[in-house]
Short mmCIF file of C-alpha atoms in Angstrom, two decimals:
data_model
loop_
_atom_site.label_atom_id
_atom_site.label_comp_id
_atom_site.label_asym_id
_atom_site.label_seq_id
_atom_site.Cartn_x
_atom_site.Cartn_y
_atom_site.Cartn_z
CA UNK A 1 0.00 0.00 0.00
CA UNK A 2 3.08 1.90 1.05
CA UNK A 3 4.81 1.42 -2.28
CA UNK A 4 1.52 2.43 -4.05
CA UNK A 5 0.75 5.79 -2.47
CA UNK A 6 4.38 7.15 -3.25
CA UNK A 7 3.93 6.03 -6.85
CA UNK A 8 0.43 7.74 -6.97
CA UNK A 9 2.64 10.96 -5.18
CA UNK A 10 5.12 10.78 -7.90
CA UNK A 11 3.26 10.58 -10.37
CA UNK A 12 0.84 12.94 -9.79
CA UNK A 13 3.77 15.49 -8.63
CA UNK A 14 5.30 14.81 -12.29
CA UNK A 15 1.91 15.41 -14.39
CA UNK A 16 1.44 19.03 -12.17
CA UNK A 17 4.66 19.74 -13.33
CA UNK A 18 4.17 19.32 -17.07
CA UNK A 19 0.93 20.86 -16.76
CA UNK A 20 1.96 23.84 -14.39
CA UNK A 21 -1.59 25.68 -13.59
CA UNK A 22 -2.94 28.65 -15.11
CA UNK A 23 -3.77 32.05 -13.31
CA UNK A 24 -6.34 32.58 -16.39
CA UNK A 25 -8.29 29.31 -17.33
CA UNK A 26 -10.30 29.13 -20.64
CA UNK A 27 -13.97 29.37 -19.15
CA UNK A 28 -14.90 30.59 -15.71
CA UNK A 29 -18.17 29.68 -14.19
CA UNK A 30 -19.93 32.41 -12.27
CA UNK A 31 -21.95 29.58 -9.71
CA UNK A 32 -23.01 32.19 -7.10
CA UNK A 33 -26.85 32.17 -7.02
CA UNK A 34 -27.68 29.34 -9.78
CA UNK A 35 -29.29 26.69 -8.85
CA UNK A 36 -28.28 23.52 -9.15
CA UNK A 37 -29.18 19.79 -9.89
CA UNK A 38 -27.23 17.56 -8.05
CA UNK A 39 -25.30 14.81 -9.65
CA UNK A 40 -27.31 11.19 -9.24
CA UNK A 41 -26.22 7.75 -9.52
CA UNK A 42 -28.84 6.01 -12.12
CA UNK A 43 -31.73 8.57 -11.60
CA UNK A 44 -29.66 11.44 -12.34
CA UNK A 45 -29.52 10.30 -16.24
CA UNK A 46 -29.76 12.75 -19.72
CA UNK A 47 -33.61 12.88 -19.73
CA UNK A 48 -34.29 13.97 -16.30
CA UNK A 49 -31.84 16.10 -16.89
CA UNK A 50 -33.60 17.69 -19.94
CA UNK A 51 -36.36 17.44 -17.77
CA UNK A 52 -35.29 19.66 -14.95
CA UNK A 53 -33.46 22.26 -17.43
CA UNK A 54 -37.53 22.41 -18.76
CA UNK A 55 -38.21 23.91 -15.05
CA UNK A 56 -35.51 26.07 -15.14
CA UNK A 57 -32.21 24.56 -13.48
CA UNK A 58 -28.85 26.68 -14.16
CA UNK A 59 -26.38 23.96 -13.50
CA UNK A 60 -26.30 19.87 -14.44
CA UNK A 61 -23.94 17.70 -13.93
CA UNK A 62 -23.37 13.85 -14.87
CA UNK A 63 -23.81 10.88 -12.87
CA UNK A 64 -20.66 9.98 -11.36
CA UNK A 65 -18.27 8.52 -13.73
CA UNK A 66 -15.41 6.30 -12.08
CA UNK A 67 -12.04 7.27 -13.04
CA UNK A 68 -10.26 3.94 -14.00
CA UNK A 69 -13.38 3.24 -16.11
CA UNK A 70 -12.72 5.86 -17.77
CA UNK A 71 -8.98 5.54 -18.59
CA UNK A 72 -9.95 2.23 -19.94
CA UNK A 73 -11.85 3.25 -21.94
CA UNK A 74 -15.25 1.71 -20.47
CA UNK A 75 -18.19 2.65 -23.46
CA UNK A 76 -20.49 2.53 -20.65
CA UNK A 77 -18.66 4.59 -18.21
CA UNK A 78 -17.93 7.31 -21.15
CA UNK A 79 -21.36 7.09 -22.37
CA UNK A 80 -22.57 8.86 -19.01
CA UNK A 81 -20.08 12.12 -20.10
CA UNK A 82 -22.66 13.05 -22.64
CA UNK A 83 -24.05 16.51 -22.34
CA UNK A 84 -27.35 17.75 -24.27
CA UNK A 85 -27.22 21.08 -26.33
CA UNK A 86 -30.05 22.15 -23.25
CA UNK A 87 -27.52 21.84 -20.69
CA UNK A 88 -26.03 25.16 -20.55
CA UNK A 89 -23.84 24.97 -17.66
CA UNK A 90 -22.65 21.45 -17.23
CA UNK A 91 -19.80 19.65 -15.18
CA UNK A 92 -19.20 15.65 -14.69
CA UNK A 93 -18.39 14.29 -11.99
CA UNK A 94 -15.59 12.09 -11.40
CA UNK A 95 -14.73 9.33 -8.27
CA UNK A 96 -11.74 7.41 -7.73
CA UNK A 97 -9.15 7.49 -5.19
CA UNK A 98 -5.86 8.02 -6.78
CA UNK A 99 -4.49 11.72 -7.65
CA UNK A 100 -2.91 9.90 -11.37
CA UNK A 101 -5.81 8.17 -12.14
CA UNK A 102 -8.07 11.24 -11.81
CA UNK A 103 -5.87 13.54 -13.03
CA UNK A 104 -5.55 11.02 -16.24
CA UNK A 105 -9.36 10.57 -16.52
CA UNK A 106 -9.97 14.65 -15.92
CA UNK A 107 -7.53 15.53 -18.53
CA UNK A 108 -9.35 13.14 -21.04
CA UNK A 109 -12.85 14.71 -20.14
CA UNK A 110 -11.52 18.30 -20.29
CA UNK A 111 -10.11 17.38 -24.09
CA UNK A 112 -12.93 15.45 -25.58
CA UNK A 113 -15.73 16.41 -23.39
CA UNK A 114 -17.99 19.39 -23.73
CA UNK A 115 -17.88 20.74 -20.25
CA UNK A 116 -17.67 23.76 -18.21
CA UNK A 117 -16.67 22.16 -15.30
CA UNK A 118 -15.26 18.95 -13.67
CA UNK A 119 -16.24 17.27 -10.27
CA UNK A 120 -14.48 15.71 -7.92
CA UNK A 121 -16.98 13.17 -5.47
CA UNK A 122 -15.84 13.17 -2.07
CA UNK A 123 -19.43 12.21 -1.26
CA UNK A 124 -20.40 9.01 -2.35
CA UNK A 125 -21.37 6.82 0.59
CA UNK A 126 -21.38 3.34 -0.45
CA UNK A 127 -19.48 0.41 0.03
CA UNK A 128 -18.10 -0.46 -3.36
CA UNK A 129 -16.61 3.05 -3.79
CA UNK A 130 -15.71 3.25 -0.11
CA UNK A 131 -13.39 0.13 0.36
CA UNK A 132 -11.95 1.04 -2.78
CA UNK A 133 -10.49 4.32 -1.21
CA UNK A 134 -12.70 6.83 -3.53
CA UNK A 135 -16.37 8.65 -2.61
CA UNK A 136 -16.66 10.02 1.03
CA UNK A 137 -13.63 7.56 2.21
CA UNK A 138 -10.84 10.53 0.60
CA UNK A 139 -12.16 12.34 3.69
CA UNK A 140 -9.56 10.69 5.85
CA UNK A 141 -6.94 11.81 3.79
CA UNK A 142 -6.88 15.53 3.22
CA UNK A 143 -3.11 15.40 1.81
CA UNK A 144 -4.71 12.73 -1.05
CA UNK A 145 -7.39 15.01 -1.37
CA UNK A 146 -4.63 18.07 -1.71
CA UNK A 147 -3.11 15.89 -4.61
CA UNK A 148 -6.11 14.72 -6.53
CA UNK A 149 -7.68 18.75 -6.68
CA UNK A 150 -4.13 20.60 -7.62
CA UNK A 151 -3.22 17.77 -10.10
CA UNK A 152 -6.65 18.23 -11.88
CA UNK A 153 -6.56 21.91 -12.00
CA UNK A 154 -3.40 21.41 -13.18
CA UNK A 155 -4.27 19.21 -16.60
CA UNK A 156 -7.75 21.39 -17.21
CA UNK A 157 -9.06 24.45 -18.61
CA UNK A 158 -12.14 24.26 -17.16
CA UNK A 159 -13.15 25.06 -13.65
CA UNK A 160 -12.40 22.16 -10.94
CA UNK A 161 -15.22 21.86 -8.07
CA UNK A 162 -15.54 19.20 -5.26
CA UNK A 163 -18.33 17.81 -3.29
CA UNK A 164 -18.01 16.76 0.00
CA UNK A 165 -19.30 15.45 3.36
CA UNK A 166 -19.62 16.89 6.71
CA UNK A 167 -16.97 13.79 7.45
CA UNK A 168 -17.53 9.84 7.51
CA UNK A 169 -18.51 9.09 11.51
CA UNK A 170 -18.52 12.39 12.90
CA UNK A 171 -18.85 15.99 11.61
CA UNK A 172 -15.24 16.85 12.20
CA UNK A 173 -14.01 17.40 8.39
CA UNK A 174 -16.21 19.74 6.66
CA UNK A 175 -14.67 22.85 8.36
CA UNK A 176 -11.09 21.62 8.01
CA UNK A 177 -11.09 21.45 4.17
CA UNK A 178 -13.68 24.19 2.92
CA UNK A 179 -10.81 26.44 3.65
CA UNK A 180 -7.87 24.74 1.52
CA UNK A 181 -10.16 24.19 -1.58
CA UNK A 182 -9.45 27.53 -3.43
CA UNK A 183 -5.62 27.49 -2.86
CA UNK A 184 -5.26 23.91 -4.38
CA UNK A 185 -7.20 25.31 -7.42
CA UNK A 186 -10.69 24.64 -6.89
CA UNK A 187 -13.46 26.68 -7.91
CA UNK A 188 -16.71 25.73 -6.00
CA UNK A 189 -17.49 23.51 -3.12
CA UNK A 190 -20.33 22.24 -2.33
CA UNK A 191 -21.23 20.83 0.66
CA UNK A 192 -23.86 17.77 2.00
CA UNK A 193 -24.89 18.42 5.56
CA UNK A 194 -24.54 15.11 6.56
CA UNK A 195 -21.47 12.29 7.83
CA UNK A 196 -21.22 8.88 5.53
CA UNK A 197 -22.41 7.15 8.86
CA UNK A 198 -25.42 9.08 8.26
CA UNK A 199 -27.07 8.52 4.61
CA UNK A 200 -30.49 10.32 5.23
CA UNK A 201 -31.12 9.11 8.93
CA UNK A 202 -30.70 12.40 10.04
CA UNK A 203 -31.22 15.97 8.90
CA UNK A 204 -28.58 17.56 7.32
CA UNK A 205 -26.83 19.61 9.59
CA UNK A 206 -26.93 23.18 7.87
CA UNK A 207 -25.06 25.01 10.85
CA UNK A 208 -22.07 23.67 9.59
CA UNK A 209 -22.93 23.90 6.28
CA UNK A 210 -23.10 27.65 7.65
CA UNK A 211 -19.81 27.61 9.44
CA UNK A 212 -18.17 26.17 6.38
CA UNK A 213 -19.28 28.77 3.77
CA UNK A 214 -17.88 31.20 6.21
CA UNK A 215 -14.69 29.49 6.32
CA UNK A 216 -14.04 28.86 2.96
CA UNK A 217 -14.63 32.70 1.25
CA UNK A 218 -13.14 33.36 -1.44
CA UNK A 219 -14.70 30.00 -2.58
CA UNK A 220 -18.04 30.13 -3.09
CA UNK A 221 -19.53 27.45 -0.95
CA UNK A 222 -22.76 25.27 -2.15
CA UNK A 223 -24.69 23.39 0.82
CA UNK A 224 -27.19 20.61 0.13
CA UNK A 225 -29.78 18.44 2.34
CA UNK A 226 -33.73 18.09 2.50
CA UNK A 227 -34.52 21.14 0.53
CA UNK A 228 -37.71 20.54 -1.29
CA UNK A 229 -39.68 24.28 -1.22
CA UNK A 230 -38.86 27.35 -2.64
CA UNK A 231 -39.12 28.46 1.13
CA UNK A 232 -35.90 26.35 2.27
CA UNK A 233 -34.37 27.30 -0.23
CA UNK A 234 -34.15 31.03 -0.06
CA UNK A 235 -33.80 30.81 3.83
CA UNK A 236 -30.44 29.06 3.52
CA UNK A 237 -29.26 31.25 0.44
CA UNK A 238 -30.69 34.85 1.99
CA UNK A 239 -32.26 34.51 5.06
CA UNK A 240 -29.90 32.93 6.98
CA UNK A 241 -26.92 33.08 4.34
CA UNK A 242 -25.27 30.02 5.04
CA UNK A 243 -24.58 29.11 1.57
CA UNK A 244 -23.53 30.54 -1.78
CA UNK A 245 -26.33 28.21 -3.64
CA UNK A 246 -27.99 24.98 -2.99
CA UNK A 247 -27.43 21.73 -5.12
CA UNK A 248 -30.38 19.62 -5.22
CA UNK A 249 -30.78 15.73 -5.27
CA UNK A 250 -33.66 13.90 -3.51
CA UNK A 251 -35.88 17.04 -4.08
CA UNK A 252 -35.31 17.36 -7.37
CA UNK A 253 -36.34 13.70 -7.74
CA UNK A 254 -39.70 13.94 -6.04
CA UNK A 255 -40.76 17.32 -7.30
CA UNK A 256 -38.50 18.55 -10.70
CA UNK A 257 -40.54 21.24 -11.01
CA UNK A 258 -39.29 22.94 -7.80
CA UNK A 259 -36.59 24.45 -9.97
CA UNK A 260 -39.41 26.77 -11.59
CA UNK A 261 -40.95 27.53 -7.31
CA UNK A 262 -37.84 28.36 -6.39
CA UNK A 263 -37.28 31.27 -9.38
CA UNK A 264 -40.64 32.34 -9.11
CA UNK A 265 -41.25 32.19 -5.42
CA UNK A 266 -44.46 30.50 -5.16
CA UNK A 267 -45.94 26.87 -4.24
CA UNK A 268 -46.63 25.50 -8.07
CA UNK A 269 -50.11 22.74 -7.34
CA UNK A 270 -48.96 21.10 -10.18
CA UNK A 271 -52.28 18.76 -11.53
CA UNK A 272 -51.81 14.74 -12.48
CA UNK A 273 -52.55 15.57 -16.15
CA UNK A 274 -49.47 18.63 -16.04
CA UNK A 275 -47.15 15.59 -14.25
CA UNK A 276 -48.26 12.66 -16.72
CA UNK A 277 -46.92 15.49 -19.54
CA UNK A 278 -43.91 15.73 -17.48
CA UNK A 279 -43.47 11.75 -18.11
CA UNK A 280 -44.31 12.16 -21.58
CA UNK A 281 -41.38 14.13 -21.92
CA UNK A 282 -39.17 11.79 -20.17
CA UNK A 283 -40.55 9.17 -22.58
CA UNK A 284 -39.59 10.88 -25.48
CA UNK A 285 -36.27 11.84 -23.98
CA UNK A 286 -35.21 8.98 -22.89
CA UNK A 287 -36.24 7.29 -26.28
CA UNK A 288 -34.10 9.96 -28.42
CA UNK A 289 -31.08 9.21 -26.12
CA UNK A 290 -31.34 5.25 -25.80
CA UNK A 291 -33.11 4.92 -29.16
CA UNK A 292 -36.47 3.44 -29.91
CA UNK A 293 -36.43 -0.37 -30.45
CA UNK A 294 -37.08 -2.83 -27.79
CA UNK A 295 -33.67 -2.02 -25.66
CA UNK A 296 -34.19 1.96 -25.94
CA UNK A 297 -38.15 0.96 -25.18
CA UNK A 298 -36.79 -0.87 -21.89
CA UNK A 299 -34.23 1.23 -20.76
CA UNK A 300 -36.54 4.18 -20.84
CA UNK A 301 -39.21 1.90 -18.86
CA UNK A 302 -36.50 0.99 -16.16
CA UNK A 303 -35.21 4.31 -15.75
CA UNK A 304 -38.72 5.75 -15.13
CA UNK A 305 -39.51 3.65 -12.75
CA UNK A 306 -36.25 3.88 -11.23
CA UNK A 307 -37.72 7.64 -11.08
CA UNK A 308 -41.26 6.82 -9.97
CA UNK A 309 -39.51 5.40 -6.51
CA UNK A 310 -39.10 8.90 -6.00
CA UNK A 311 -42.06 11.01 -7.37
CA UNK A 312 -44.57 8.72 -5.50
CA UNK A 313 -43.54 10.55 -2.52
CA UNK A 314 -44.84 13.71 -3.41
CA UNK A 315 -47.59 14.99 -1.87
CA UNK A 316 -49.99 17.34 -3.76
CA UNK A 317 -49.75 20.78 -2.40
CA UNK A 318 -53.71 21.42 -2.84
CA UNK A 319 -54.44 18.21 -0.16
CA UNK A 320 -51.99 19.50 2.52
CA UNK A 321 -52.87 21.31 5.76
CA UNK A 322 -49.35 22.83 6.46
CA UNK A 323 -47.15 23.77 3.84
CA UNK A 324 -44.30 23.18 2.58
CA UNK A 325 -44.11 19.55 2.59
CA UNK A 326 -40.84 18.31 4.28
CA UNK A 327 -39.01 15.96 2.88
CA UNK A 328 -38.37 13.22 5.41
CA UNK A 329 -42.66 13.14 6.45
CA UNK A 330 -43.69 10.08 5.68
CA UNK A 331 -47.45 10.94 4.85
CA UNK A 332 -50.31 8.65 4.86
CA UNK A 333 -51.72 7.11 2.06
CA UNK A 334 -54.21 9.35 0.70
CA UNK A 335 -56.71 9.77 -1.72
CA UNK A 336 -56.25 11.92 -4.79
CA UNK A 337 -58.20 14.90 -6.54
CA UNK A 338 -58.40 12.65 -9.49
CA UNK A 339 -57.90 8.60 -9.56
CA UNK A 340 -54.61 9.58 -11.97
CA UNK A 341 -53.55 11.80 -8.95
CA UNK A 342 -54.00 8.85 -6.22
CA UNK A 343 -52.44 6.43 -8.83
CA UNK A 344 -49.25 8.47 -8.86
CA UNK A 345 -49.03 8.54 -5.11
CA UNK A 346 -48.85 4.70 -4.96
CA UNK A 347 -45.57 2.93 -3.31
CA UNK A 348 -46.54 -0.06 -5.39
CA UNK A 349 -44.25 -0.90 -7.97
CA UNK A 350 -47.20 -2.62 -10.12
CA UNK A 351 -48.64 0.53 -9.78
CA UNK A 352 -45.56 2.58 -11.19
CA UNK A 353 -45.77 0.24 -14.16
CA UNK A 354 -48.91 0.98 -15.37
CA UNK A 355 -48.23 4.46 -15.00
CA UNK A 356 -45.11 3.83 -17.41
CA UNK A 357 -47.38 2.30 -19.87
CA UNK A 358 -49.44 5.02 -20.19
CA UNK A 359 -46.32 6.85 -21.38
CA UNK A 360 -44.26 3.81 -23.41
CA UNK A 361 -47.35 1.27 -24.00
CA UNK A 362 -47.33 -2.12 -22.64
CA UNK A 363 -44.79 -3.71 -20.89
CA UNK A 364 -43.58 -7.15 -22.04
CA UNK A 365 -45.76 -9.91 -19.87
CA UNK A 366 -42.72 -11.23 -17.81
CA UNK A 367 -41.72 -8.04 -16.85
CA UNK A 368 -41.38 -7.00 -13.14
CA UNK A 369 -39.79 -4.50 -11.85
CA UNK A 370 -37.68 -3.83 -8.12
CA UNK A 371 -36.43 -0.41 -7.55
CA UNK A 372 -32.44 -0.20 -7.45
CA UNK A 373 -33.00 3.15 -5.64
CA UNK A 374 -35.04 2.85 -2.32
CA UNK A 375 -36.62 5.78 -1.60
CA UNK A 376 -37.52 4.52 1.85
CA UNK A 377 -34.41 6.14 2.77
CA UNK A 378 -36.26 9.10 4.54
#
C-alpha cells in the first residue's frame, strides 16, 4: 500500500509539473446564485436532466463517472459524459481514489468532453466506492485530497469543483477542508450536511454547512440536504446566508418542477394531467437518447420507474394542511383529486408500471420490476 501511495505521489507530482496551472483558465463559471441539480447515480440520467433544465435549473452535472473506467476506456462509463445542447452549464463528476488516475481521466474529459466544469466526489457513501479508497472515504486523507484537486486543476481548462461530506462518523471534516479548496485550485465547493455514517437518517446539519461557507470565502460554498420548497431554499441562500447556492438531489427527484418555485417564489399545485406530460417528456427523452427499439423501449421503462420510486412521494400541495411539505414526512396514504392523482401517489411498484405504460405502452408480460434506488431512505 506503502509502495503504491508514493507512486500515486510521484506521479501525480510529475503530471502538475508538465501541466503547471494557469492564473487565467479558458472558461470561468460564475456559480453564485444558480441553482443547481445535483449529480445522481442512475436517476440522475440525460432525460431527467432535460427534464429539470424544462423547469428552469442553471447547472447539471453527470452521474458519477469512475475514473479507472474511464482511462480504460469503459463505453459505458464514457457514455454517461454526454451533455445535451439544453444543458447550458454542465460539469461531470468524477470518483476514484488516486491523484494519477483522476488527473488522467480529468484531462481526457476536459479534451474530448464538452464541459464547463469537472467534479471531484468526495461524497459518495457506499461500500463499493468506499473500500476502494474513492467517494466520502478521501475524507480521511486531506493530503490525497490536496493531490487529486491541484493535479486536476493542473491538466484542465475548465473550472475544478468538489463535493463533500460533513466527514464519515462524525462531523469533524467539513470545516477543516472548505478552507484549503481555493488554494489547491478549486473553484466551488459544495457541501452535503450530513457524515457517511449518516445517509439520510438524520437531517442535514446546515449550521455547519453555515460555518463552512464562512470558512471557505473566497470560494463560493454550495450546501445541500432536505430542501424541497422554494421556502428552504431562499432561507439558507438569503435569510440565513449560510450558503452561496444549494445543489439539489432527492428534491429534485420527487418534485422537478421545484426548480421553476424556487425562481418564481411560489408553491406550483402542479395537476396529475401537467405531471403525466412531465413523463411524456421523459418518454420521449429517454427514447431519443437510448433509441427506440425494444432495448431503448426498456431502458426508458427501467429508468422511469427507477424515477417513480421517487415522485410517489410527493404529496400534492392542494391536499396538505401545512405547507411546505418536508421531505423526510412520511405521509399517509391518501386519496387523490383525481384517480390519476391517487395512482401516482402509490408505493406499489405494479402501480408505477402501469403508469409507465401510459407513457411507453405495454410492458412485455414477464416483466417486473424492483427499484435499485429505495426511496424509503427518509
Amino acid at each position: 500500500a506503502d509502495e503504491t501511495e508514493q507512486a500515486d505521489r510521484t506521479e501525480a507530482d510529475d503530471t502538475m509539473k508538465a501541466h503547471p496551472a494557469k492564473r487565467q483558465r479558458a472558461r470561468r463559471v460564475d456559480f453564485r446564485g444558480k441553482t443547481y441539480l445535483a449529480p445522481l447515480t442512475t436517476v440522475g440520467n440525460l432525460p431527467f436532466r432535460r427534464v429539470c433544465k424544462g423547469f428552469g435549473v442553471d447547472i447539471t452535472c453527470s452521474e458519477m463517472a469512475i475514473a479507472n473506467n474511464i482511462v480504460q476506456g469503459q463505453g459505458s462509463e464514457l457514455a454517461l459524459l454526454k451533455r445535451h445542447a439544453s444543458e447550458d452549464i454542465f460539469g461531470v463528476q468524477l470518483a476514484g481514489s488516486r491523484a494519477d488516475m483522476v488527473g488522467k481521466a480529468a484531462e481526457f474529459v476536459g479534451r474530448h468532453c464538452d464541459v464547463d466544469f469537472i467534479d471531484l466526489n468526495l461524497g459518495c457513501p457506499v461500500e463499493l466506492a468506499f473500500n476502494n479508497g474513492g467517494g466520502s472515504a478521501l475524507l480521511a486523507q486531506p493530503r490525497k485530497i490536496e493531490r487529486i484537486v491541484r493535479t486536476m486543476a493542473a491538466v484542465v481548462d475548465c473550472d475544478v469543483t468538489v463535493k463533500f461530506r460533513t466527514g464519515i462518523r462524525a462531523p469533524d471534516v467539513a470545516e477543516k477542508l472548505a478552507p484549503q479548496l481555493h488554494a489547491w485550485g478549486a473553484a466551488l465547493g459544495t457541501l452535503h450536511g450530513r457524515t457517511r455514517q449518516q445517509r439520510y437518517t438524520r437531517l442535514a446539519d446546515w449550521e455547519c454547512i453555515g460555518r463552512a461557507r464562512d470558512l471557505a470565502a473566497p470560494l463560493p460554498l454550495f450546501g445541500g440536504g432536505d430542501v424541497l420548497s422554494w421556502e428552504d431554499y431562499w432561507d439558507h441562500v438569503e435569510t440565513r446566508r449560510q450558503c452561496d447556492g444549494v445543489m439539489v438531489g432527492r428534491g429534485a427527484l420527487i418534485k422537478p418542477w421545484l426548480f421553476q418555485e424556487i425562481r418564481e417564489r411560489r408553491v406550483w399545485d402542479i395537476s396529475a394531467s401537467e405531471r403525466l406530460d412531465m413523463l411524456r417528456d421523459f418518454a420521449r427523452f429517454g427514447l431519443e437518447h437510448w433509441g427506440s427499439d425494444t432495448i431503448g423501449v426498456a431502458n426508458t421503462r427501467r429508468f422511469l420507474l427507477e424515477w417513480q420510486s421517487f415522485l410517489c412521494r410527493y404529496v400534492p400541495a392542494g391536499l396538505l394542511e401545512v405547507l411546505p411539505q418536508r421531505i423526510n414526512d412520511r405521509p399517509p396514504p391518501f386519496v387523490g383529486r383525481s384517480d390519476l392523482e391517487t395512482l401516482m401517489a402509490s408505493h406499489n411498484a405494479a402501480d408505477w408500471v402501469r403508469i409507465s405504460e401510459m407513457v411507453l405502452g405495454p410492458a412485455p408480460p414477464d416483466f417486473a420490476f424492483v427499484p435499485k434506488h429505495k426511496s424509503n431512505s427518509y
